[in-house]
GROMACS .gro file of N, CA and C in nm:
model
  546
    1MET      N    1  -2.882   0.418  -5.230
    1MET     CA    2  -2.768   0.483  -5.294
    1MET      C    3  -2.654   0.507  -5.194
    2ILE      N    4  -2.690   0.553  -5.073
    2ILE     CA    5  -2.588   0.579  -4.971
    2ILE      C    6  -2.519   0.450  -4.930
    3ILE      N    7  -2.596   0.343  -4.919
    3ILE     CA    8  -2.538   0.214  -4.882
    3ILE      C    9  -2.442   0.167  -4.991
    4PHE      N   10  -2.483   0.184  -5.117
    4PHE     CA   11  -2.395   0.147  -5.228
    4PHE      C   12  -2.265   0.226  -5.223
    5LEU      N   13  -2.272   0.356  -5.202
    5LEU     CA   14  -2.152   0.439  -5.194
    5LEU      C   15  -2.063   0.399  -5.077
    6PHE      N   16  -2.123   0.367  -4.966
    6PHE     CA   17  -2.047   0.323  -4.850
    6PHE      C   18  -1.969   0.195  -4.882
    7PHE      N   19  -2.037   0.095  -4.939
    7PHE     CA   20  -1.971  -0.031  -4.972
    7PHE      C   21  -1.868  -0.012  -5.084
    8PHE      N   22  -1.895   0.075  -5.175
    8PHE     CA   23  -1.798   0.106  -5.281
    8PHE      C   24  -1.672   0.168  -5.220
    9PHE      N   25  -1.691   0.261  -5.127
    9PHE     CA   26  -1.577   0.323  -5.059
    9PHE      C   27  -1.496   0.218  -4.983
   10ILE      N   28  -1.562   0.130  -4.911
   10ILE     CA   29  -1.495   0.022  -4.836
   10ILE      C   30  -1.419  -0.069  -4.933
   11PHE      N   31  -1.481  -0.100  -5.046
   11PHE     CA   32  -1.416  -0.184  -5.146
   11PHE      C   33  -1.288  -0.117  -5.199
   12ILE      N   34  -1.296   0.009  -5.236
   12ILE     CA   35  -1.179   0.083  -5.289
   12ILE      C   36  -1.071   0.092  -5.182
   13LEU      N   37  -1.110   0.121  -5.059
   13LEU     CA   38  -1.014   0.129  -4.949
   13LEU      C   39  -0.946  -0.006  -4.927
   14SER      N   40  -1.021  -0.114  -4.932
   14SER     CA   41  -0.965  -0.249  -4.915
   14SER      C   42  -0.866  -0.282  -5.026
   15ILE      N   43  -0.902  -0.251  -5.149
   15ILE     CA   44  -0.813  -0.277  -5.262
   15ILE      C   45  -0.685  -0.195  -5.248
   16THR      N   46  -0.697  -0.071  -5.206
   16THR     CA   47  -0.579   0.015  -5.187
   16THR      C   48  -0.488  -0.042  -5.080
   17ILE      N   49  -0.545  -0.084  -4.970
   17ILE     CA   50  -0.463  -0.141  -4.861
   17ILE      C   51  -0.397  -0.270  -4.905
   18ILE      N   52  -0.471  -0.356  -4.972
   18ILE     CA   53  -0.413  -0.480  -5.023
   18ILE      C   54  -0.298  -0.449  -5.118
   19PHE      N   55  -0.317  -0.352  -5.206
   19PHE     CA   56  -0.211  -0.314  -5.300
   19PHE      C   57  -0.087  -0.265  -5.225
   20LEU      N   58  -0.108  -0.178  -5.125
   20LEU     CA   59   0.006  -0.123  -5.050
   20LEU      C   60   0.081  -0.230  -4.972
   21PHE      N   61   0.013  -0.332  -4.927
   21PHE     CA   62   0.079  -0.438  -4.851
   21PHE      C   63   0.135  -0.549  -4.940
   22SER      N   64   0.092  -0.556  -5.065
   22SER     CA   65   0.140  -0.662  -5.151
   22SER      C   66   0.235  -0.614  -5.260
   23SER      N   67   0.241  -0.487  -5.283
   23SER     CA   68   0.329  -0.433  -5.386
   23SER      C   69   0.475  -0.431  -5.338
   24PRO      N   70   0.566  -0.489  -5.412
   24PRO     CA   71   0.706  -0.486  -5.372
   24PRO      C   72   0.763  -0.345  -5.359
   25ASN      N   73   0.705  -0.249  -5.430
   25ASN     CA   74   0.753  -0.112  -5.419
   25ASN      C   75   0.717  -0.047  -5.286
   26PHE      N   76   0.604  -0.086  -5.231
   26PHE     CA   77   0.558  -0.026  -5.106
   26PHE      C   78   0.584  -0.114  -4.984
   27SER      N   79   0.601  -0.243  -5.005
   27SER     CA   80   0.621  -0.333  -4.893
   27SER      C   81   0.692  -0.460  -4.940
   28PRO      N   82   0.824  -0.452  -4.965
   28PRO     CA   83   0.895  -0.568  -5.017
   28PRO      C   84   0.903  -0.683  -4.915
   29ILE      N   85   0.889  -0.649  -4.787
   29ILE     CA   86   0.893  -0.749  -4.681
   29ILE      C   87   0.755  -0.756  -4.619
   30PRO      N   88   0.697  -0.874  -4.607
   30PRO     CA   89   0.564  -0.884  -4.548
   30PRO      C   90   0.562  -0.831  -4.405
   31TYR      N   91   0.450  -0.774  -4.366
   31TYR     CA   92   0.433  -0.718  -4.232
   31TYR      C   93   0.392  -0.826  -4.133
   32PHE      N   94   0.481  -0.856  -4.039
   32PHE     CA   95   0.453  -0.944  -3.927
   32PHE      C   96   0.501  -0.872  -3.803
   33PRO      N   97   0.410  -0.826  -3.716
   33PRO     CA   98   0.454  -0.753  -3.597
   33PRO      C   99   0.526  -0.845  -3.498
   34SER      N  100   0.619  -0.787  -3.424
   34SER     CA  101   0.686  -0.861  -3.317
   34SER      C  102   0.580  -0.900  -3.215
   35ASN      N  103   0.594  -1.019  -3.158
   35ASN     CA  104   0.497  -1.067  -3.060
   35ASN      C  105   0.501  -0.979  -2.936
   36LYS      N  106   0.386  -0.928  -2.894
   36LYS     CA  107   0.379  -0.836  -2.780
   36LYS      C  108   0.435  -0.899  -2.652
   37LYS      N  109   0.423  -1.030  -2.639
   37LYS     CA  110   0.475  -1.098  -2.520
   37LYS      C  111   0.627  -1.091  -2.513
   38ASP      N  112   0.692  -1.075  -2.628
   38ASP     CA  113   0.838  -1.069  -2.633
   38ASP      C  114   0.894  -0.927  -2.623
   39ILE      N  115   0.810  -0.827  -2.623
   39ILE     CA  116   0.858  -0.688  -2.622
   39ILE      C  117   0.950  -0.659  -2.503
   40PRO      N  118   0.917  -0.700  -2.380
   40PRO     CA  119   1.011  -0.675  -2.269
   40PRO      C  120   1.149  -0.738  -2.292
   41LEU      N  121   1.152  -0.857  -2.350
   41LEU     CA  122   1.281  -0.922  -2.379
   41LEU      C  123   1.355  -0.851  -2.492
   42ILE      N  124   1.282  -0.804  -2.590
   42ILE     CA  125   1.345  -0.729  -2.700
   42ILE      C  126   1.409  -0.602  -2.644
   43ILE      N  127   1.337  -0.534  -2.556
   43ILE     CA  128   1.391  -0.412  -2.495
   43ILE      C  129   1.514  -0.445  -2.412
   44LYS      N  130   1.509  -0.557  -2.342
   44LYS     CA  131   1.627  -0.601  -2.264
   44LYS      C  132   1.745  -0.629  -2.359
   45ALA      N  133   1.717  -0.693  -2.471
   45ALA     CA  134   1.822  -0.724  -2.569
   45ALA      C  135   1.880  -0.596  -2.630
   46LEU      N  136   1.799  -0.492  -2.645
   46LEU     CA  137   1.848  -0.365  -2.699
   46LEU      C  138   1.944  -0.296  -2.603
   47ASN      N  139   1.936  -0.333  -2.475
   47ASN     CA  140   2.030  -0.283  -2.374
   47ASN      C  141   2.038  -0.130  -2.377
   48LEU      N  142   1.924  -0.066  -2.353
   48LEU     CA  143   1.913   0.080  -2.364
   48LEU      C  144   2.006   0.152  -2.269
   49LYS      N  145   2.075   0.254  -2.324
   49LYS     CA  146   2.170   0.333  -2.247
   49LYS      C  147   2.162   0.479  -2.290
   50ASN      N  148   2.225   0.567  -2.213
   50ASN     CA  149   2.238   0.707  -2.252
   50ASN      C  150   2.322   0.718  -2.379
   51ASN      N  151   2.291   0.816  -2.461
   51ASN     CA  152   2.365   0.845  -2.584
   51ASN      C  153   2.372   0.724  -2.678
   52GLN      N  154   2.263   0.650  -2.682
   52GLN     CA  155   2.250   0.537  -2.773
   52GLN      C  156   2.153   0.575  -2.884
   53VAL      N  157   2.175   0.519  -3.000
   53VAL     CA  158   2.083   0.535  -3.113
   53VAL      C  159   2.032   0.396  -3.149
   54VAL      N  160   1.899   0.384  -3.155
   54VAL     CA  161   1.837   0.257  -3.190
   54VAL      C  162   1.760   0.275  -3.320
   55PHE      N  163   1.793   0.192  -3.418
   55PHE     CA  164   1.722   0.189  -3.546
   55PHE      C  165   1.636   0.063  -3.551
   56ASP      N  166   1.511   0.078  -3.586
   56ASP     CA  167   1.425  -0.036  -3.613
   56ASP      C  168   1.408  -0.041  -3.764
   57LEU      N  169   1.469  -0.140  -3.826
   57LEU     CA  170   1.468  -0.151  -3.972
   57LEU      C  171   1.348  -0.234  -4.016
   58GLY      N  172   1.257  -0.169  -4.084
   58GLY     CA  173   1.130  -0.233  -4.119
   58GLY      C  174   1.042  -0.229  -3.996
   59ALA      N  175   1.019  -0.110  -3.944
   59ALA     CA  176   0.957  -0.091  -3.813
   59ALA      C  177   0.811  -0.133  -3.806
   60GLY      N  178   0.747  -0.154  -3.919
   60GLY     CA  179   0.606  -0.196  -3.915
   60GLY      C  180   0.519  -0.090  -3.849
   61ASP      N  181   0.445  -0.131  -3.747
   61ASP     CA  182   0.358  -0.036  -3.676
   61ASP      C  183   0.432   0.036  -3.564
   62GLY      N  184   0.561   0.006  -3.546
   62GLY     CA  185   0.644   0.078  -3.449
   62GLY      C  186   0.638   0.028  -3.307
   63ILE      N  187   0.582  -0.088  -3.284
   63ILE     CA  188   0.566  -0.134  -3.146
   63ILE      C  189   0.699  -0.140  -3.071
   64VAL      N  190   0.805  -0.186  -3.134
   64VAL     CA  191   0.935  -0.197  -3.065
   64VAL      C  192   0.990  -0.060  -3.034
   65ILE      N  193   0.987   0.030  -3.130
   65ILE     CA  194   1.040   0.165  -3.109
   65ILE      C  195   0.961   0.239  -3.002
   66PHE      N  196   0.830   0.235  -3.009
   66PHE     CA  197   0.750   0.311  -2.914
   66PHE      C  198   0.759   0.256  -2.772
   67GLU      N  199   0.762   0.126  -2.758
   67GLU     CA  200   0.776   0.068  -2.624
   67GLU      C  201   0.917   0.092  -2.569
   68SER      N  202   1.018   0.082  -2.654
   68SER     CA  203   1.156   0.109  -2.611
   68SER      C  204   1.173   0.255  -2.571
   69ALA      N  205   1.115   0.344  -2.650
   69ALA     CA  206   1.124   0.488  -2.619
   69ALA      C  207   1.052   0.520  -2.489
   70LYS      N  208   0.946   0.450  -2.461
   70LYS     CA  209   0.874   0.469  -2.335
   70LYS      C  210   0.961   0.428  -2.217
   71VAL      N  211   1.029   0.314  -2.228
   71VAL     CA  212   1.120   0.268  -2.123
   71VAL      C  213   1.234   0.366  -2.104
   72ALA      N  214   1.293   0.413  -2.215
   72ALA     CA  215   1.402   0.511  -2.206
   72ALA      C  216   1.355   0.639  -2.139
   73PHE      N  217   1.235   0.682  -2.171
   73PHE     CA  218   1.177   0.803  -2.111
   73PHE      C  219   1.160   0.785  -1.961
   74GLU      N  220   1.108   0.671  -1.920
   74GLU     CA  221   1.088   0.643  -1.778
   74GLU      C  222   1.221   0.635  -1.701
   75LYS      N  223   1.327   0.587  -1.768
   75LYS     CA  224   1.458   0.578  -1.705
   75LYS      C  225   1.539   0.707  -1.722
   76LYS      N  226   1.478   0.807  -1.788
   76LYS     CA  227   1.543   0.935  -1.815
   76LYS      C  228   1.673   0.920  -1.895
   77LEU      N  229   1.670   0.833  -1.994
   77LEU     CA  230   1.785   0.811  -2.082
   77LEU      C  231   1.775   0.903  -2.203
   78ASN      N  232   1.888   0.949  -2.248
   78ASN     CA  233   1.896   1.028  -2.370
   78ASN      C  234   1.924   0.933  -2.487
   79THR      N  235   1.825   0.855  -2.521
   79THR     CA  236   1.836   0.757  -2.628
   79THR      C  237   1.752   0.804  -2.746
   80LYS      N  238   1.809   0.797  -2.865
   80LYS     CA  239   1.738   0.838  -2.988
   80LYS      C  240   1.687   0.712  -3.059
   81PHE      N  241   1.570   0.725  -3.119
   81PHE     CA  242   1.507   0.612  -3.187
   81PHE      C  243   1.468   0.652  -3.329
   82PHE      N  244   1.502   0.565  -3.423
   82PHE     CA  245   1.466   0.585  -3.563
   82PHE      C  246   1.384   0.464  -3.609
   83ALA      N  247   1.265   0.489  -3.658
   83ALA     CA  248   1.180   0.385  -3.715
   83ALA      C  249   1.187   0.400  -3.867
   84ILE      N  250   1.243   0.303  -3.933
   84ILE     CA  251   1.257   0.306  -4.078
   84ILE      C  252   1.153   0.210  -4.137
   85GLU      N  253   1.069   0.263  -4.223
   85GLU     CA  254   0.963   0.181  -4.284
   85GLU      C  255   0.937   0.235  -4.424
   86ILE      N  256   0.896   0.147  -4.514
   86ILE     CA  257   0.867   0.190  -4.652
   86ILE      C  258   0.717   0.195  -4.680
   87ASN      N  259   0.637   0.121  -4.605
   87ASN     CA  260   0.493   0.112  -4.631
   87ASN      C  261   0.422   0.236  -4.578
   88PRO      N  262   0.356   0.312  -4.666
   88PRO     CA  263   0.291   0.437  -4.623
   88PRO      C  264   0.179   0.418  -4.521
   89ILE      N  265   0.107   0.308  -4.526
   89ILE     CA  266   0.001   0.283  -4.428
   89ILE      C  267   0.062   0.265  -4.289
   90LEU      N  268   0.169   0.189  -4.280
   90LEU     CA  269   0.235   0.167  -4.151
   90LEU      C  270   0.300   0.295  -4.100
   91ILE      N  271   0.351   0.376  -4.190
   91ILE     CA  272   0.407   0.506  -4.149
   91ILE      C  273   0.298   0.594  -4.092
   92LEU      N  274   0.182   0.594  -4.153
   92LEU     CA  275   0.069   0.672  -4.101
   92LEU      C  276   0.032   0.625  -3.960
   93ILE      N  277   0.028   0.495  -3.939
   93ILE     CA  278  -0.001   0.441  -3.806
   93ILE      C  279   0.104   0.488  -3.706
   94MET      N  280   0.231   0.485  -3.746
   94MET     CA  281   0.337   0.530  -3.654
   94MET      C  282   0.325   0.679  -3.624
   95TRP      N  283   0.293   0.759  -3.725
   95TRP     CA  284   0.278   0.903  -3.701
   95TRP      C  285   0.167   0.932  -3.601
   96ILE      N  286   0.059   0.860  -3.610
   96ILE     CA  287  -0.051   0.877  -3.514
   96ILE      C  288  -0.004   0.838  -3.374
   97ARG      N  289   0.067   0.727  -3.363
   97ARG     CA  290   0.119   0.685  -3.232
   97ARG      C  291   0.219   0.788  -3.179
   98TRP      N  292   0.300   0.843  -3.268
   98TRP     CA  293   0.403   0.941  -3.229
   98TRP      C  294   0.340   1.065  -3.167
   99LEU      N  295   0.227   1.108  -3.221
   99LEU     CA  296   0.160   1.228  -3.171
   99LEU      C  297   0.129   1.221  -3.022
  100PHE      N  298   0.104   1.103  -2.971
  100PHE     CA  299   0.061   1.087  -2.832
  100PHE      C  300   0.170   1.024  -2.743
  101HIS      N  301   0.291   1.013  -2.794
  101HIS     CA  302   0.398   0.948  -2.717
  101HIS      C  303   0.470   1.047  -2.627
  102PRO      N  304   0.500   1.011  -2.502
  102PRO     CA  305   0.567   1.104  -2.410
  102PRO      C  306   0.712   1.135  -2.448
  103ASN      N  307   0.773   1.050  -2.528
  103ASN     CA  308   0.914   1.068  -2.565
  103ASN      C  309   0.929   1.100  -2.714
  104LYS      N  310   0.830   1.167  -2.771
  104LYS     CA  311   0.832   1.189  -2.916
  104LYS      C  312   0.949   1.273  -2.964
  105LYS      N  313   1.009   1.353  -2.876
  105LYS     CA  314   1.124   1.435  -2.919
  105LYS      C  315   1.245   1.348  -2.955
  106ASN      N  316   1.247   1.224  -2.907
  106ASN     CA  317   1.359   1.134  -2.935
  106ASN      C  318   1.324   1.025  -3.037
  107ILE      N  319   1.209   1.037  -3.100
  107ILE     CA  320   1.166   0.938  -3.200
  107ILE      C  321   1.156   1.005  -3.336
  108LYS      N  322   1.220   0.945  -3.435
  108LYS     CA  323   1.210   0.992  -3.573
  108LYS      C  324   1.153   0.878  -3.657
  109ILE      N  325   1.056   0.911  -3.740
  109ILE     CA  326   0.996   0.814  -3.831
  109ILE      C  327   1.040   0.851  -3.972
  110ILE      N  328   1.097   0.755  -4.041
  110ILE     CA  329   1.153   0.783  -4.172
  110ILE      C  330   1.101   0.681  -4.273
  111ARG      N  331   1.050   0.732  -4.383
  111ARG     CA  332   1.012   0.643  -4.494
  111ARG      C  333   1.138   0.620  -4.576
  112GLY      N  334   1.180   0.495  -4.580
  112GLY     CA  335   1.302   0.466  -4.652
  112GLY      C  336   1.321   0.319  -4.680
  113ASP      N  337   1.414   0.291  -4.768
  113ASP     CA  338   1.449   0.156  -4.810
  113ASP      C  339   1.567   0.109  -4.725
  114ILE      N  340   1.545   0.011  -4.639
  114ILE     CA  341   1.650  -0.035  -4.547
  114ILE      C  342   1.767  -0.101  -4.619
  115PHE      N  343   1.749  -0.137  -4.744
  115PHE     CA  344   1.856  -0.204  -4.817
  115PHE      C  345   1.957  -0.105  -4.878
  116ASN      N  346   1.915   0.019  -4.895
  116ASN     CA  347   2.003   0.117  -4.961
  116ASN      C  348   2.030   0.241  -4.877
  117MET      N  349   1.976   0.248  -4.759
  117MET     CA  350   1.986   0.368  -4.676
  117MET      C  351   2.127   0.388  -4.622
  118ASN      N  352   2.169   0.514  -4.621
  118ASN     CA  353   2.295   0.550  -4.559
  118ASN      C  354   2.263   0.602  -4.418
  119PHE      N  355   2.279   0.517  -4.320
  119PHE     CA  356   2.239   0.549  -4.183
  119PHE      C  357   2.327   0.657  -4.121
  120LYS      N  358   2.450   0.668  -4.166
  120LYS     CA  359   2.540   0.771  -4.110
  120LYS      C  360   2.487   0.912  -4.135
  121LYS      N  361   2.417   0.933  -4.244
  121LYS     CA  362   2.361   1.065  -4.273
  121LYS      C  363   2.258   1.108  -4.170
  122LEU      N  364   2.196   1.012  -4.105
  122LEU     CA  365   2.094   1.042  -4.004
  122LEU      C  366   2.157   1.077  -3.868
  123LEU      N  367   2.282   1.042  -3.851
  123LEU     CA  368   2.348   1.061  -3.722
  123LEU      C  369   2.421   1.195  -3.719
  124THR      N  370   2.348   1.298  -3.684
  124THR     CA  371   2.403   1.434  -3.682
  124THR      C  372   2.436   1.478  -3.540
  125PHE      N  373   2.455   1.383  -3.449
  125PHE     CA  374   2.483   1.414  -3.310
  125PHE      C  375   2.577   1.307  -3.255
  126ASN      N  376   2.635   1.333  -3.139
  126ASN     CA  377   2.726   1.237  -3.078
  126ASN      C  378   2.648   1.122  -3.015
  127PHE      N  379   2.702   1.003  -3.030
  127PHE     CA  380   2.642   0.886  -2.971
  127PHE      C  381   2.753   0.790  -2.932
  128LEU      N  382   2.726   0.709  -2.832
  128LEU     CA  383   2.824   0.612  -2.786
  128LEU      C  384   2.799   0.473  -2.843
  129LEU      N  385   2.673   0.441  -2.863
  129LEU     CA  386   2.635   0.307  -2.903
  129LEU      C  387   2.530   0.314  -3.014
  130LEU      N  388   2.547   0.232  -3.113
  130LEU     CA  389   2.455   0.225  -3.225
  130LEU      C  390   2.397   0.084  -3.230
  131THR      N  391   2.266   0.073  -3.225
  131THR     CA  392   2.200  -0.057  -3.222
  131THR      C  393   2.093  -0.064  -3.330
  132PHE      N  394   2.089  -0.177  -3.400
  132PHE     CA  395   1.990  -0.201  -3.503
  132PHE      C  396   1.902  -0.318  -3.461
  133TYR      N  397   1.771  -0.301  -3.476
  133TYR     CA  398   1.675  -0.408  -3.450
  133TYR      C  399   1.614  -0.448  -3.582
  134VAL      N  400   1.610  -0.579  -3.608
  134VAL     CA  401   1.549  -0.629  -3.731
  134VAL      C  402   1.459  -0.749  -3.701
  135TYR      N  403   1.348  -0.749  -3.768
  135TYR     CA  404   1.261  -0.866  -3.771
  135TYR      C  405   1.214  -0.877  -3.915
  136ILE      N  406   1.301  -0.936  -3.994
  136ILE     CA  407   1.272  -0.951  -4.137
  136ILE      C  408   1.305  -1.093  -4.179
  137SER      N  409   1.256  -1.132  -4.293
  137SER     CA  410   1.275  -1.266  -4.346
  137SER      C  411   1.423  -1.300  -4.356
  138PRO      N  412   1.457  -1.427  -4.334
  138PRO     CA  413   1.598  -1.465  -4.336
  138PRO      C  414   1.669  -1.436  -4.468
  139TRP      N  415   1.598  -1.442  -4.579
  139TRP     CA  416   1.664  -1.417  -4.707
  139TRP      C  417   1.697  -1.269  -4.726
  140TYR      N  418   1.640  -1.182  -4.643
  140TYR     CA  419   1.674  -1.039  -4.649
  140TYR      C  420   1.779  -0.999  -4.546
  141LEU      N  421   1.794  -1.079  -4.441
  141LEU     CA  422   1.888  -1.045  -4.334
  141LEU      C  423   2.030  -1.024  -4.386
  142LYS      N  424   2.075  -1.114  -4.471
  142LYS     CA  425   2.212  -1.106  -4.525
  142LYS      C  426   2.233  -0.974  -4.600
  143LYS      N  427   2.134  -0.937  -4.679
  143LYS     CA  428   2.142  -0.813  -4.757
  143LYS      C  429   2.148  -0.690  -4.665
  144VAL      N  430   2.068  -0.689  -4.559
  144VAL     CA  431   2.067  -0.576  -4.465
  144VAL      C  432   2.200  -0.567  -4.392
  145VAL      N  433   2.250  -0.680  -4.343
  145VAL     CA  434   2.377  -0.681  -4.271
  145VAL      C  435   2.491  -0.635  -4.362
  146LYS      N  436   2.489  -0.678  -4.486
  146LYS     CA  437   2.592  -0.636  -4.582
  146LYS      C  438   2.589  -0.484  -4.599
  147ASN      N  439   2.470  -0.425  -4.611
  147ASN     CA  440   2.455  -0.281  -4.624
  147ASN      C  441   2.508  -0.210  -4.499
  148LEU      N  442   2.473  -0.261  -4.382
  148LEU     CA  443   2.519  -0.200  -4.257
  148LEU      C  444   2.670  -0.203  -4.247
  149LYS      N  445   2.728  -0.319  -4.273
  149LYS     CA  446   2.874  -0.334  -4.260
  149LYS      C  447   2.950  -0.247  -4.361
  150SER      N  448   2.888  -0.221  -4.475
  150SER     CA  449   2.955  -0.140  -4.576
  150SER      C  450   2.956   0.008  -4.540
  151LYS      N  451   2.866   0.049  -4.451
  151LYS     CA  452   2.853   0.191  -4.419
  151LYS      C  453   2.891   0.227  -4.276
  152ILE      N  454   2.891   0.128  -4.186
  152ILE     CA  455   2.913   0.156  -4.044
  152ILE      C  456   3.012   0.055  -3.987
  153LYS      N  457   3.102   0.104  -3.904
  153LYS     CA  458   3.205   0.016  -3.846
  153LYS      C  459   3.155  -0.060  -3.723
  154ASN      N  460   3.116   0.012  -3.619
  154ASN     CA  461   3.080  -0.052  -3.492
  154ASN      C  462   2.931  -0.035  -3.463
  155PHE      N  463   2.864  -0.145  -3.443
  155PHE     CA  464   2.723  -0.142  -3.407
  155PHE      C  465   2.687  -0.276  -3.347
  156SER      N  466   2.579  -0.277  -3.271
  156SER     CA  467   2.523  -0.405  -3.226
  156SER      C  468   2.394  -0.428  -3.304
  157LEU      N  469   2.357  -0.554  -3.310
  157LEU     CA  470   2.242  -0.593  -3.390
  157LEU      C  471   2.156  -0.688  -3.309
  158VAL      N  472   2.026  -0.663  -3.307
  158VAL     CA  473   1.931  -0.751  -3.242
  158VAL      C  474   1.835  -0.801  -3.349
  159SER      N  475   1.829  -0.932  -3.363
  159SER     CA  476   1.742  -0.993  -3.463
  159SER      C  477   1.636  -1.076  -3.393
  160TYR      N  478   1.513  -1.047  -3.427
  160TYR     CA  479   1.399  -1.119  -3.368
  160TYR      C  480   1.362  -1.236  -3.457
  161PHE      N  481   1.349  -1.352  -3.396
  161PHE     CA  482   1.298  -1.473  -3.460
  161PHE      C  483   1.402  -1.546  -3.545
  162TYR      N  484   1.479  -1.475  -3.625
  162TYR     CA  485   1.573  -1.539  -3.717
  162TYR      C  486   1.718  -1.510  -3.680
  163ALA      N  487   1.798  -1.617  -3.678
  163ALA     CA  488   1.942  -1.601  -3.657
  163ALA      C  489   2.005  -1.555  -3.789
  164ILE      N  490   2.115  -1.484  -3.777
  164ILE     CA  491   2.186  -1.437  -3.895
  164ILE      C  492   2.305  -1.530  -3.919
  165PRO      N  493   2.308  -1.597  -4.034
  165PRO     CA  494   2.415  -1.693  -4.058
  165PRO      C  495   2.552  -1.625  -4.067
  166LYS      N  496   2.653  -1.699  -4.021
  166LYS     CA  497   2.794  -1.659  -4.033
  166LYS      C  498   2.831  -1.536  -3.950
  167ILE      N  499   2.753  -1.505  -3.848
  167ILE     CA  500   2.787  -1.397  -3.756
  167ILE      C  501   2.780  -1.455  -3.616
  168LYS      N  502   2.880  -1.424  -3.536
  168LYS     CA  503   2.888  -1.479  -3.400
  168LYS      C  504   2.781  -1.416  -3.310
  169ILE      N  505   2.702  -1.503  -3.249
  169ILE     CA  506   2.595  -1.459  -3.158
  169ILE      C  507   2.657  -1.430  -3.021
  170LYS      N  508   2.624  -1.311  -2.965
  170LYS     CA  509   2.671  -1.276  -2.831
  170LYS      C  510   2.578  -1.332  -2.724
  171LYS      N  511   2.448  -1.327  -2.753
  171LYS     CA  512   2.350  -1.371  -2.653
  171LYS      C  513   2.219  -1.406  -2.722
  172ILE      N  514   2.147  -1.500  -2.662
  172ILE     CA  515   2.014  -1.538  -2.710
  172ILE      C  516   1.916  -1.523  -2.595
  173PHE      N  517   1.806  -1.454  -2.620
  173PHE     CA  518   1.698  -1.442  -2.524
  173PHE      C  519   1.586  -1.536  -2.569
  174GLU      N  520   1.537  -1.616  -2.476
  174GLU     CA  521   1.429  -1.710  -2.507
  174GLU      C  522   1.296  -1.655  -2.456
  175GLY      N  523   1.208  -1.623  -2.546
  175GLY     CA  524   1.073  -1.580  -2.511
  175GLY      C  525   0.976  -1.666  -2.588
  176LYS      N  526   0.868  -1.606  -2.633
  176LYS     CA  527   0.777  -1.676  -2.723
  176LYS      C  528   0.855  -1.718  -2.848
  177ASN      N  529   0.942  -1.626  -2.892
  177ASN     CA  530   1.035  -1.653  -3.002
  177ASN      C  531   1.175  -1.615  -2.955
  178LYS      N  532   1.276  -1.654  -3.030
  178LYS     CA  533   1.413  -1.623  -2.993
  178LYS      C  534   1.452  -1.483  -3.037
  179ILE      N  535   1.539  -1.422  -2.957
  179ILE     CA  536   1.594  -1.291  -2.987
  179ILE      C  537   1.746  -1.306  -2.984
  180PHE      N  538   1.810  -1.275  -3.096
  180PHE     CA  539   1.953  -1.292  -3.110
  180PHE      C  540   2.024  -1.159  -3.101
  181VAL      N  541   2.130  -1.153  -3.021
  181VAL     CA  542   2.208  -1.031  -3.008
  181VAL      C  543   2.346  -1.056  -3.068
  182TYR      N  544   2.388  -0.965  -3.155
  182TYR     CA  545   2.518  -0.975  -3.222
  182TYR      C  546   2.604  -0.854  -3.189
   0.00000   0.00000   0.00000
């Protein structure tokens, strides 16, 4: 009986996780983490500075935000980080990581829709530079950029793996995959 209950629990948990990762309401963009080998290049592309705000749109498990925040902490930078994610399982993973992070005071995890979010409402402090990091499917990139441009005037954008059409590239970093800076 105990074995049956255990396997039943595992089955229900598996179905729940599959639902959360396949439902467009909870995860409209498939979860593909940034390649760990490219993280140092991504951080270099983010060009971390004092009084900078970095948004990771569709943050997934938060690897980019947490590694970037660690570098900022080590360099004693006053950089703020926002991880925006819609999938509750991935948010839970980020919250657990946040609990043990040395720079957690500068990291905010937000459950939200990156296509409709008003990012200016989150900026309740002075900042010099606003940077967005995205690693999302090319058919969603245009929609995200349109939302950003409609709400914010000056920002830099770092796109992992996919180039954004019709926007002038400032720099390309070559790693395992390409990193585009706009």
